[in-house]
PDB file of N, CA, C and O in Angstrom:
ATOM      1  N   UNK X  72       3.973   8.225   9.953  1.00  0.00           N
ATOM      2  CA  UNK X  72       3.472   8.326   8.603  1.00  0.00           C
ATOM      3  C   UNK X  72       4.456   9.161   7.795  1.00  0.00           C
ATOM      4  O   UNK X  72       4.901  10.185   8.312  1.00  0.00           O
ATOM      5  N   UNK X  73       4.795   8.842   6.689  1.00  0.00           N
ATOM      6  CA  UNK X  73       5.913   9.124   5.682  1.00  0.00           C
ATOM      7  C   UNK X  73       5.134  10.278   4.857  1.00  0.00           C
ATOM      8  O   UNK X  73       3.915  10.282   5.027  1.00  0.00           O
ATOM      9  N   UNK X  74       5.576  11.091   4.135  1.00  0.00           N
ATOM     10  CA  UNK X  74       5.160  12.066   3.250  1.00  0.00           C
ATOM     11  C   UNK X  74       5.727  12.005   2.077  1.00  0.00           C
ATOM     12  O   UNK X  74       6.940  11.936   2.276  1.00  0.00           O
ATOM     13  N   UNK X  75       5.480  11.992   0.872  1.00  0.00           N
ATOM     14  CA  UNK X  75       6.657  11.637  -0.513  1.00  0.00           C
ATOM     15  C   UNK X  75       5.779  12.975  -1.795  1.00  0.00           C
ATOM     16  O   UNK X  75       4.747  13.506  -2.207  1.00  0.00           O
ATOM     17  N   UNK X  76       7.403  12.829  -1.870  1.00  0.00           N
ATOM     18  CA  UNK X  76       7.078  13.637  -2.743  1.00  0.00           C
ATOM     19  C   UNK X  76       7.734  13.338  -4.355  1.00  0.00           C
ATOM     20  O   UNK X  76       8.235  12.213  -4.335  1.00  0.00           O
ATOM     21  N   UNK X  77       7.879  13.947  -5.649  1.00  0.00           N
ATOM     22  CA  UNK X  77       8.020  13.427  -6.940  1.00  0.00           C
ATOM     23  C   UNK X  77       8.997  12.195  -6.472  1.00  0.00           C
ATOM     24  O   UNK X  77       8.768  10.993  -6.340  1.00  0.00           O
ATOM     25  N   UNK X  78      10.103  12.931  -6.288  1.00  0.00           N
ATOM     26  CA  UNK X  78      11.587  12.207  -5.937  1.00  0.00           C
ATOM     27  C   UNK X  78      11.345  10.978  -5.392  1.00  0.00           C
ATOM     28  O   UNK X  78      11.564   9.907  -5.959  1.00  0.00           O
ATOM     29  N   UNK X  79      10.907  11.122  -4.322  1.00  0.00           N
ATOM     30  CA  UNK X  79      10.918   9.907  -2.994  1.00  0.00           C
ATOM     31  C   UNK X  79       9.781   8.448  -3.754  1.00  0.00           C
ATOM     32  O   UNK X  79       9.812   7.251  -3.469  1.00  0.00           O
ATOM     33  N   UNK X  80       8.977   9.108  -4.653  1.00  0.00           N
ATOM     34  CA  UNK X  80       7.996   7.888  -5.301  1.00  0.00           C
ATOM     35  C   UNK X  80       8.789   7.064  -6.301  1.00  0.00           C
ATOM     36  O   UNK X  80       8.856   5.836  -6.340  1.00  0.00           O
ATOM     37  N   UNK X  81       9.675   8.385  -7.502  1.00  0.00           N
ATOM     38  CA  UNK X  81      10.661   7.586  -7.971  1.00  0.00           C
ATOM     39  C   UNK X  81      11.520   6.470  -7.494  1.00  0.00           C
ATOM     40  O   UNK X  81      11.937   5.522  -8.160  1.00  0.00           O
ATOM     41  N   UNK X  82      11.725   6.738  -6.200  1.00  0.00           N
ATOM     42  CA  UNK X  82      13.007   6.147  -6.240  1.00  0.00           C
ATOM     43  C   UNK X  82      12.230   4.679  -5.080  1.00  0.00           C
ATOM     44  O   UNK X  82      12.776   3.604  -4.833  1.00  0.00           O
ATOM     45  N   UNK X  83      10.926   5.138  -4.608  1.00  0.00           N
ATOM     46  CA  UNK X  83      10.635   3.741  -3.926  1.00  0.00           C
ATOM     47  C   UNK X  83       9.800   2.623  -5.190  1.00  0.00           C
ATOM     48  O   UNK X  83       9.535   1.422  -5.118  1.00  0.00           O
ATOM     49  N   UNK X  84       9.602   3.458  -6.103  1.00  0.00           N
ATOM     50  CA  UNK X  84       9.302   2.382  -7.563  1.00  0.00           C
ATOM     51  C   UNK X  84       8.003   1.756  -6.828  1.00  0.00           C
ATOM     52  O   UNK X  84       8.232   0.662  -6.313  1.00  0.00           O
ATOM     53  N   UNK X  85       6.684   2.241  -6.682  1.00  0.00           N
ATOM     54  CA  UNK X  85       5.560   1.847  -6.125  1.00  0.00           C
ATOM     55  C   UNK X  85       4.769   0.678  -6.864  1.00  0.00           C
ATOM     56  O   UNK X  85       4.079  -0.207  -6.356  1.00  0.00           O
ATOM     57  N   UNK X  86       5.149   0.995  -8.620  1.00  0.00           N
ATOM     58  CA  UNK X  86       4.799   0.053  -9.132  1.00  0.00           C
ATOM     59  C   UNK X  86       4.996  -1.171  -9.509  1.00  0.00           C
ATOM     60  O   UNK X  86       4.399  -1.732 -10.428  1.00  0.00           O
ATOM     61  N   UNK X  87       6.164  -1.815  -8.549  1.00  0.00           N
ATOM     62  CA  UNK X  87       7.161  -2.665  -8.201  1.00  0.00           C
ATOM     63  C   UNK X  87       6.186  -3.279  -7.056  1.00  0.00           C
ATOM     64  O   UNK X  87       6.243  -4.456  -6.700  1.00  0.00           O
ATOM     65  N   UNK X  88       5.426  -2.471  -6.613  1.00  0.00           N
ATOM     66  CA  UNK X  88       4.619  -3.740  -5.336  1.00  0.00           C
ATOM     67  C   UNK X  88       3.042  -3.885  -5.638  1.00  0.00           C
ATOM     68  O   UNK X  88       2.270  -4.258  -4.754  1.00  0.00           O
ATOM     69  N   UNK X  89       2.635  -3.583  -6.873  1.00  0.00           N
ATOM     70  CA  UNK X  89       1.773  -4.150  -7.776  1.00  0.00           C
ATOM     71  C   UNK X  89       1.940  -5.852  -7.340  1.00  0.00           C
ATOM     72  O   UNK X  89       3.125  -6.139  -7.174  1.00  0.00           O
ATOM     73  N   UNK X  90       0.981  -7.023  -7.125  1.00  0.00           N
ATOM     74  CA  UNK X  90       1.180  -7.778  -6.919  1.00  0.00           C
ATOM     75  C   UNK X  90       2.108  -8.612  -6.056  1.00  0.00           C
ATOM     76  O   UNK X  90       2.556  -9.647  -6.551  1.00  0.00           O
ATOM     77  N   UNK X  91       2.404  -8.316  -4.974  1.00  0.00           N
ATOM     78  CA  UNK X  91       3.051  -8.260  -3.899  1.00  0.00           C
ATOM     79  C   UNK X  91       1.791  -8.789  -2.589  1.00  0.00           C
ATOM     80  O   UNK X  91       0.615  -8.481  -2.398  1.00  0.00           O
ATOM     81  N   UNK X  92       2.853  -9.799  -1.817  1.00  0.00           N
ATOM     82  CA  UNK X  92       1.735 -10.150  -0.707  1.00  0.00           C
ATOM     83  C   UNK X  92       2.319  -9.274   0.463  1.00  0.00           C
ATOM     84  O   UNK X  92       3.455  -8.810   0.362  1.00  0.00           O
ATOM     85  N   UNK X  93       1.559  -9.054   1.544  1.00  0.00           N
ATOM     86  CA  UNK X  93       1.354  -7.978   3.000  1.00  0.00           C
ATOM     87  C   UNK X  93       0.730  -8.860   3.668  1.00  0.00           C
ATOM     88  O   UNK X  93       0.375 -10.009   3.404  1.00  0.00           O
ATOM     89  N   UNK X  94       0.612  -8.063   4.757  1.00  0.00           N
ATOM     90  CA  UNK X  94      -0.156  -7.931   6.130  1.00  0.00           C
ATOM     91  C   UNK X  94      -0.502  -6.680   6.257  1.00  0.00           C
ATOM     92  O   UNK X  94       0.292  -5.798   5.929  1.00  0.00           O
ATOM     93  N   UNK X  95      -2.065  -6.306   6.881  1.00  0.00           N
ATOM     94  CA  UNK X  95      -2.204  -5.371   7.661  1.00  0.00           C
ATOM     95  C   UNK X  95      -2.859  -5.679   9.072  1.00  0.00           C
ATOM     96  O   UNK X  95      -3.759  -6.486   9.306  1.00  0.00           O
ATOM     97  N   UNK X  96      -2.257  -4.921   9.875  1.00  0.00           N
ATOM     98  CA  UNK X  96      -2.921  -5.241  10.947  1.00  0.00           C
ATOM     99  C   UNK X  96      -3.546  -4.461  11.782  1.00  0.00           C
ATOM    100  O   UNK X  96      -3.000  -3.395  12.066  1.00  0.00           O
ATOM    101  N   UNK X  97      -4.689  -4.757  12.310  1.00  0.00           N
ATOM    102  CA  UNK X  97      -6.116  -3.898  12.947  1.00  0.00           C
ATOM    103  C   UNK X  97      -6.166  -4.494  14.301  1.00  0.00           C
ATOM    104  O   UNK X  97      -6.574  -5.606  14.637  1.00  0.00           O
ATOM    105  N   UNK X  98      -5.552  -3.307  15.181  1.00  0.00           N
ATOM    106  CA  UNK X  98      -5.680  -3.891  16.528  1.00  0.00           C
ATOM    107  C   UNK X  98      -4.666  -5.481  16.696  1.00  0.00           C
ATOM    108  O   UNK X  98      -3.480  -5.526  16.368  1.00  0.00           O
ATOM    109  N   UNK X  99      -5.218  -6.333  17.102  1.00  0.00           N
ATOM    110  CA  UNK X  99      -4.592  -7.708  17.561  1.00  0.00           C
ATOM    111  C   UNK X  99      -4.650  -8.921  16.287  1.00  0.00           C
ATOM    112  O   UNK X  99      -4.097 -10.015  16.176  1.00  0.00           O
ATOM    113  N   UNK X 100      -5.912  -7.896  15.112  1.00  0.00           N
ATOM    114  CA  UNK X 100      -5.826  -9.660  14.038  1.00  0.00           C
ATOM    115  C   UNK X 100      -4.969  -8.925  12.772  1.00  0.00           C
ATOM    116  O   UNK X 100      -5.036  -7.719  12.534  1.00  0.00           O
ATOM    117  N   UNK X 101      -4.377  -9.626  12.220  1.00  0.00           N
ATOM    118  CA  UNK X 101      -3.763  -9.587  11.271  1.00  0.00           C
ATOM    119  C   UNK X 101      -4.358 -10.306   9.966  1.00  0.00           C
ATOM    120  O   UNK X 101      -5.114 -11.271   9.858  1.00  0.00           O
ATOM    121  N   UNK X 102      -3.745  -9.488   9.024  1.00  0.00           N
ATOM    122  CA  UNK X 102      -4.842  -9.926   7.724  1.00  0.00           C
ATOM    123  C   UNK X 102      -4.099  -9.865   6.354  1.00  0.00           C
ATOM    124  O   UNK X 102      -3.973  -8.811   5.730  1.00  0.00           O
ATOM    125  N   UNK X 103      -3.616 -11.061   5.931  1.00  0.00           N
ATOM    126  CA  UNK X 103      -3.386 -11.424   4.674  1.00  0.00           C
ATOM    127  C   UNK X 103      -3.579 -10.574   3.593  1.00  0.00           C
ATOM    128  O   UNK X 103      -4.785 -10.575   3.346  1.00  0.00           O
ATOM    129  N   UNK X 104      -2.764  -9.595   2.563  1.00  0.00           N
ATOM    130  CA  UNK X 104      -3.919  -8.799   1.844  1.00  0.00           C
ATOM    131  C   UNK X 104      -2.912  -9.436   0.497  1.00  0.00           C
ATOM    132  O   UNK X 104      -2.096 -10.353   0.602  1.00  0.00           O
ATOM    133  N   UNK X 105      -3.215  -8.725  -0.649  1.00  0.00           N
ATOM    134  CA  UNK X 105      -2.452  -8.882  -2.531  1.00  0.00           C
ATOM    135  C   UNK X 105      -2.583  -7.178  -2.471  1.00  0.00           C
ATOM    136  O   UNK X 105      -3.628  -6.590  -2.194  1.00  0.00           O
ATOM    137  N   UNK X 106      -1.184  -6.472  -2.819  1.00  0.00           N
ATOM    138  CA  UNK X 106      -1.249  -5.562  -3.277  1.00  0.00           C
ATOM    139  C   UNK X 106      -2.102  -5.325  -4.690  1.00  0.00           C
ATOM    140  O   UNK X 106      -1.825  -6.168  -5.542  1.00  0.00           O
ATOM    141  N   UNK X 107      -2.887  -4.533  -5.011  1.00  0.00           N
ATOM    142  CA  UNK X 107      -4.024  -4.557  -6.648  1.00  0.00           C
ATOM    143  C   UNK X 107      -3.370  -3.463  -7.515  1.00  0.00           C
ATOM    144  O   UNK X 107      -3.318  -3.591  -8.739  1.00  0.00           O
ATOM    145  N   UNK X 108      -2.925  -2.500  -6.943  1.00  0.00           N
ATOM    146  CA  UNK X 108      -3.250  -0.939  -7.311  1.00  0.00           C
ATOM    147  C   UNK X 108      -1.982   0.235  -6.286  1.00  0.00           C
ATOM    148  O   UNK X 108      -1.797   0.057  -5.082  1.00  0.00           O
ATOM    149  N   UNK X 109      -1.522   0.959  -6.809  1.00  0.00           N
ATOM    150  CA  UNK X 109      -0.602   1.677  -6.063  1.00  0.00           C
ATOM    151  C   UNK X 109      -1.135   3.390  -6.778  1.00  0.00           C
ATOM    152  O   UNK X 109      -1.227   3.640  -7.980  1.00  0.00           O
ATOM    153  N   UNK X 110      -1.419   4.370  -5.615  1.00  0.00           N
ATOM    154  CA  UNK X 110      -1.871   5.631  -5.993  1.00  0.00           C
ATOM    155  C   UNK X 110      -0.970   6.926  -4.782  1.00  0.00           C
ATOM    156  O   UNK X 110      -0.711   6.716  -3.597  1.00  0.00           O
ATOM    157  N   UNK X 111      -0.697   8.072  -5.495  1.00  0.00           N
ATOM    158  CA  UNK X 111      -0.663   8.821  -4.794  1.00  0.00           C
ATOM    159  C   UNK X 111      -1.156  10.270  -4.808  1.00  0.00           C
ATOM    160  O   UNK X 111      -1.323  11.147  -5.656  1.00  0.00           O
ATOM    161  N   UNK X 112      -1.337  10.109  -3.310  1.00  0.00           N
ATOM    162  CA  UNK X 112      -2.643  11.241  -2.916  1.00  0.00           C
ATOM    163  C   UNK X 112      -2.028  12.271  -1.840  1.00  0.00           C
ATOM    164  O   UNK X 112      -1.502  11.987  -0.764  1.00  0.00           O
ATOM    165  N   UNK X 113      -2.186  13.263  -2.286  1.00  0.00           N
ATOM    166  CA  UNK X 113      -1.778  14.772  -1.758  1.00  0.00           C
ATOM    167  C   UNK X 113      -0.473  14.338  -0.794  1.00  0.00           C
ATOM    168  O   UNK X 113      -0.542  14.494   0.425  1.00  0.00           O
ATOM    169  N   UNK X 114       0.829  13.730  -1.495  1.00  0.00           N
ATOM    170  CA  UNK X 114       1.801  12.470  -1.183  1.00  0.00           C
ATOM    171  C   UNK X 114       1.946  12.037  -0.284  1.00  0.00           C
ATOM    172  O   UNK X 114       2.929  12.157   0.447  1.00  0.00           O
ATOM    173  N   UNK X 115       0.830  11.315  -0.086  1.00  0.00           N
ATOM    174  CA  UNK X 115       0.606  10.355   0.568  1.00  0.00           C
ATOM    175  C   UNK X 115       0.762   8.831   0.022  1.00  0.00           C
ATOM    176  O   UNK X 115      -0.174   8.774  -0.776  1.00  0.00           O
ATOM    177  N   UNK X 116       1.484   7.407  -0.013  1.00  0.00           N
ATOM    178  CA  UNK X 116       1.226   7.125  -0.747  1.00  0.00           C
ATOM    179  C   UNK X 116       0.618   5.481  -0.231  1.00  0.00           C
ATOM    180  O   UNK X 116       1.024   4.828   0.730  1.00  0.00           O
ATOM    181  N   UNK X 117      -0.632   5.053  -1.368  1.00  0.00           N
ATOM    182  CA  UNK X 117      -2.086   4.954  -0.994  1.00  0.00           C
ATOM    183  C   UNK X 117      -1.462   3.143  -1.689  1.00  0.00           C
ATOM    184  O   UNK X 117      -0.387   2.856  -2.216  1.00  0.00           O
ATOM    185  N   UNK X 118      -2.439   2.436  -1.441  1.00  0.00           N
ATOM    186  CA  UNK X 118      -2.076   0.927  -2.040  1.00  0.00           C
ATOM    187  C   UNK X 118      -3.291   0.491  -1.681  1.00  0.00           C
ATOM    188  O   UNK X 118      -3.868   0.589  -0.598  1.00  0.00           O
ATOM    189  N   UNK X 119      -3.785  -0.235  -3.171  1.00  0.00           N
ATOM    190  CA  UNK X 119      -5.227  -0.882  -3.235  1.00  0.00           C
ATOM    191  C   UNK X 119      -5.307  -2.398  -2.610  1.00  0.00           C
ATOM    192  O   UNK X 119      -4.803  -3.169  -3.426  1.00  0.00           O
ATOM    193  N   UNK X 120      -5.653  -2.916  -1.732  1.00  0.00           N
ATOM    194  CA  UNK X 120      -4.827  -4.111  -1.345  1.00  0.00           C
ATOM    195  C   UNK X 120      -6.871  -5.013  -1.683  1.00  0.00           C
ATOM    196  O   UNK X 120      -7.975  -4.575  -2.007  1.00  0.00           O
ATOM    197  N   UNK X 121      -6.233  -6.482  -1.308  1.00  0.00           N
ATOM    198  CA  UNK X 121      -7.776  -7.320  -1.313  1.00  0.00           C
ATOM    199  C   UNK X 121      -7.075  -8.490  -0.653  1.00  0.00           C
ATOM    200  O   UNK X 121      -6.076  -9.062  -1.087  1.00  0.00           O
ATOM    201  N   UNK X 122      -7.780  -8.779   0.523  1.00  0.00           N
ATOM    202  CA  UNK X 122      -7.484 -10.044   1.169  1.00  0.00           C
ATOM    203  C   UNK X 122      -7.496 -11.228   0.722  1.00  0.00           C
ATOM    204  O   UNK X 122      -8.326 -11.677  -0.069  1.00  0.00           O
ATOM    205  N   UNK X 123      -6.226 -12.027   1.380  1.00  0.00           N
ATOM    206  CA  UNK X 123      -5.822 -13.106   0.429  1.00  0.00           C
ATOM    207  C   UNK X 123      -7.067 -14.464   0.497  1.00  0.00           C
ATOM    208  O   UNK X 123      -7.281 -15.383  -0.293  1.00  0.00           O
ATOM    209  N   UNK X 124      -7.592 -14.162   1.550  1.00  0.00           N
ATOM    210  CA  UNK X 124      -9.128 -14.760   1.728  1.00  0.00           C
ATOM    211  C   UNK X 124      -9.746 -14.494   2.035  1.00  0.00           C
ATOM    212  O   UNK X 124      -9.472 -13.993   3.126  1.00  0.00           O
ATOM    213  N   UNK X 125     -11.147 -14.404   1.712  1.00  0.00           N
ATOM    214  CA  UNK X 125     -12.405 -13.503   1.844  1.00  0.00           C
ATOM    215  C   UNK X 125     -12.952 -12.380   0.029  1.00  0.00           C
ATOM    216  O   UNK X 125     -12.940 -12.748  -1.146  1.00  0.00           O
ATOM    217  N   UNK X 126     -13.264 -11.304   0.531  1.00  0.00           N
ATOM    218  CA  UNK X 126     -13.500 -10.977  -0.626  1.00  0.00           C
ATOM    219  C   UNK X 126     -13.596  -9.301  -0.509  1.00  0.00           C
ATOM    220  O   UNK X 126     -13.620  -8.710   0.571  1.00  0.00           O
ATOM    221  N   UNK X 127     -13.642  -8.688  -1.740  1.00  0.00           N
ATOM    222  CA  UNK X 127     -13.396  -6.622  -1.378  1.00  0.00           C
ATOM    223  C   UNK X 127     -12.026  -6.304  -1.644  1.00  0.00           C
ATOM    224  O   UNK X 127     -11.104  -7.081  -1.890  1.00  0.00           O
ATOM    225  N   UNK X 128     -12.018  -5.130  -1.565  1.00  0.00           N
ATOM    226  CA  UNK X 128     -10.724  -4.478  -1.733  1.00  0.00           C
ATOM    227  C   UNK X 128     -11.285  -2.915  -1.176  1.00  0.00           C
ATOM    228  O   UNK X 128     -12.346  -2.291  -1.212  1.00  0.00           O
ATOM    229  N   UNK X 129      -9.814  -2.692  -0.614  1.00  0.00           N
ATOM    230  CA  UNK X 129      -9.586  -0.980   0.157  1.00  0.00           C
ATOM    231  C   UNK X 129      -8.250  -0.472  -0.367  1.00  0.00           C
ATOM    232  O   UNK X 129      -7.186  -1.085  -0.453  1.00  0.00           O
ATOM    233  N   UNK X 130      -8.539   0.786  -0.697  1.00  0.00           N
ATOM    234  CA  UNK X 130      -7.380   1.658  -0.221  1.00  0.00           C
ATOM    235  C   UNK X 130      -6.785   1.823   0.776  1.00  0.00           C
ATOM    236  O   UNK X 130      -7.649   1.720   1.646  1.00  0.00           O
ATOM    237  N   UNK X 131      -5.834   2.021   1.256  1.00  0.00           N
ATOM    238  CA  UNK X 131      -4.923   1.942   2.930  1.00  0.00           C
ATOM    239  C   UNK X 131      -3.823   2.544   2.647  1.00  0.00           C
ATOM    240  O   UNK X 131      -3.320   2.464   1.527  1.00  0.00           O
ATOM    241  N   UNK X 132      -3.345   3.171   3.543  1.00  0.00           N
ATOM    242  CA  UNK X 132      -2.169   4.626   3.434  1.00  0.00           C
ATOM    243  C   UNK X 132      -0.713   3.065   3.241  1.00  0.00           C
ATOM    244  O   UNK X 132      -0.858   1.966   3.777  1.00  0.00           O
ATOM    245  N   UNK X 133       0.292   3.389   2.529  1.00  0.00           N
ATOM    246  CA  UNK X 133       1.160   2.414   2.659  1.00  0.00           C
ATOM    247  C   UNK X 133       1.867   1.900   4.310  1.00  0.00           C
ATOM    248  O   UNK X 133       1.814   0.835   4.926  1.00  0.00           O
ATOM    249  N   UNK X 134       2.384   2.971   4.547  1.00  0.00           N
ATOM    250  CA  UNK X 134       2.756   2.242   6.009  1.00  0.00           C
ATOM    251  C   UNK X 134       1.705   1.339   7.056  1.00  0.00           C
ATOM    252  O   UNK X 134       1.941   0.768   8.120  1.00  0.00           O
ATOM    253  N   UNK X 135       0.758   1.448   6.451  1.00  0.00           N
ATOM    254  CA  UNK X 135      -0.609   0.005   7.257  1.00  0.00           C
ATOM    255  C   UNK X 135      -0.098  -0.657   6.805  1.00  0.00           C
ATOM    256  O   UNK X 135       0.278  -1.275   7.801  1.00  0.00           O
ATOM    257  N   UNK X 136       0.518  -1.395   5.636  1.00  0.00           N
ATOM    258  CA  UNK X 136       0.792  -2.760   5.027  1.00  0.00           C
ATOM    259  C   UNK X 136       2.304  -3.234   5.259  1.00  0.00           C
ATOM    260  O   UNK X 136       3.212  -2.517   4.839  1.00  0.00           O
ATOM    261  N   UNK X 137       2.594  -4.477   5.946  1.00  0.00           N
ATOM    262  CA  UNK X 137       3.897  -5.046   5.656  1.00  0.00           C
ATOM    263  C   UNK X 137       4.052  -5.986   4.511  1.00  0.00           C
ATOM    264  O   UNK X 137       3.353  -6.941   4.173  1.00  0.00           O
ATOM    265  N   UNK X 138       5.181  -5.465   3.977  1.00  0.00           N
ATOM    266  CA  UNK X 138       5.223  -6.190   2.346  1.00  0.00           C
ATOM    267  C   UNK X 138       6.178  -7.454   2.730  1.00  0.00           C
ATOM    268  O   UNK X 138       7.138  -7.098   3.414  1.00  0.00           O
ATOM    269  N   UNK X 139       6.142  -8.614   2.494  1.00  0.00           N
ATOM    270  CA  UNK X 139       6.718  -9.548   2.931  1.00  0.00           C
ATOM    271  C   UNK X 139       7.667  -9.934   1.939  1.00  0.00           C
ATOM    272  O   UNK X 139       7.260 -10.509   0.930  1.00  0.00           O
ATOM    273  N   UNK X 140       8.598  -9.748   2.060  1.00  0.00           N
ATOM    274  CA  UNK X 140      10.035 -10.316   1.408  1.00  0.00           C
ATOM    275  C   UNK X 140      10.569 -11.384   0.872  1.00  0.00           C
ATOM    276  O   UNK X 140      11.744 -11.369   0.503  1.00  0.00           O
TER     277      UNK X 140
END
């Protein structure tokens, strides 16, 4: 788990993966998500994601999500 601080948010431009597709994965299933929302918390930094099928949305620490390229 990564720690960020002013600098390190600048320069990863969080609001650049606003709308962005991932994966997170829980144990063995993997799960389609849409980045919604990008926040950071005591720098930590946090991403509102909602599965690309089904329905809801979570917060999840960023390193849970692979951002697909």
């Amino acid at each position: 788990m990564q720690t960020f601080n002013k600098q390190s948010v600048a320069e990863l431009k969080p609001e650049n993966l606003k709308g962005e597709v991932g994966t997170v994965s829980l144990g063995t299933l993997s799960v389609g998500v849409k980045i919604v929302d990008t926040r950071v918390r005591f720098g930590h930094l946090d991403l509102l994601v909602k599965p690309l099928n089904g329905s809801g949305q979570e917060w999840i620490e960023h390193h849970r999500v692979t951002v697909m390229a």
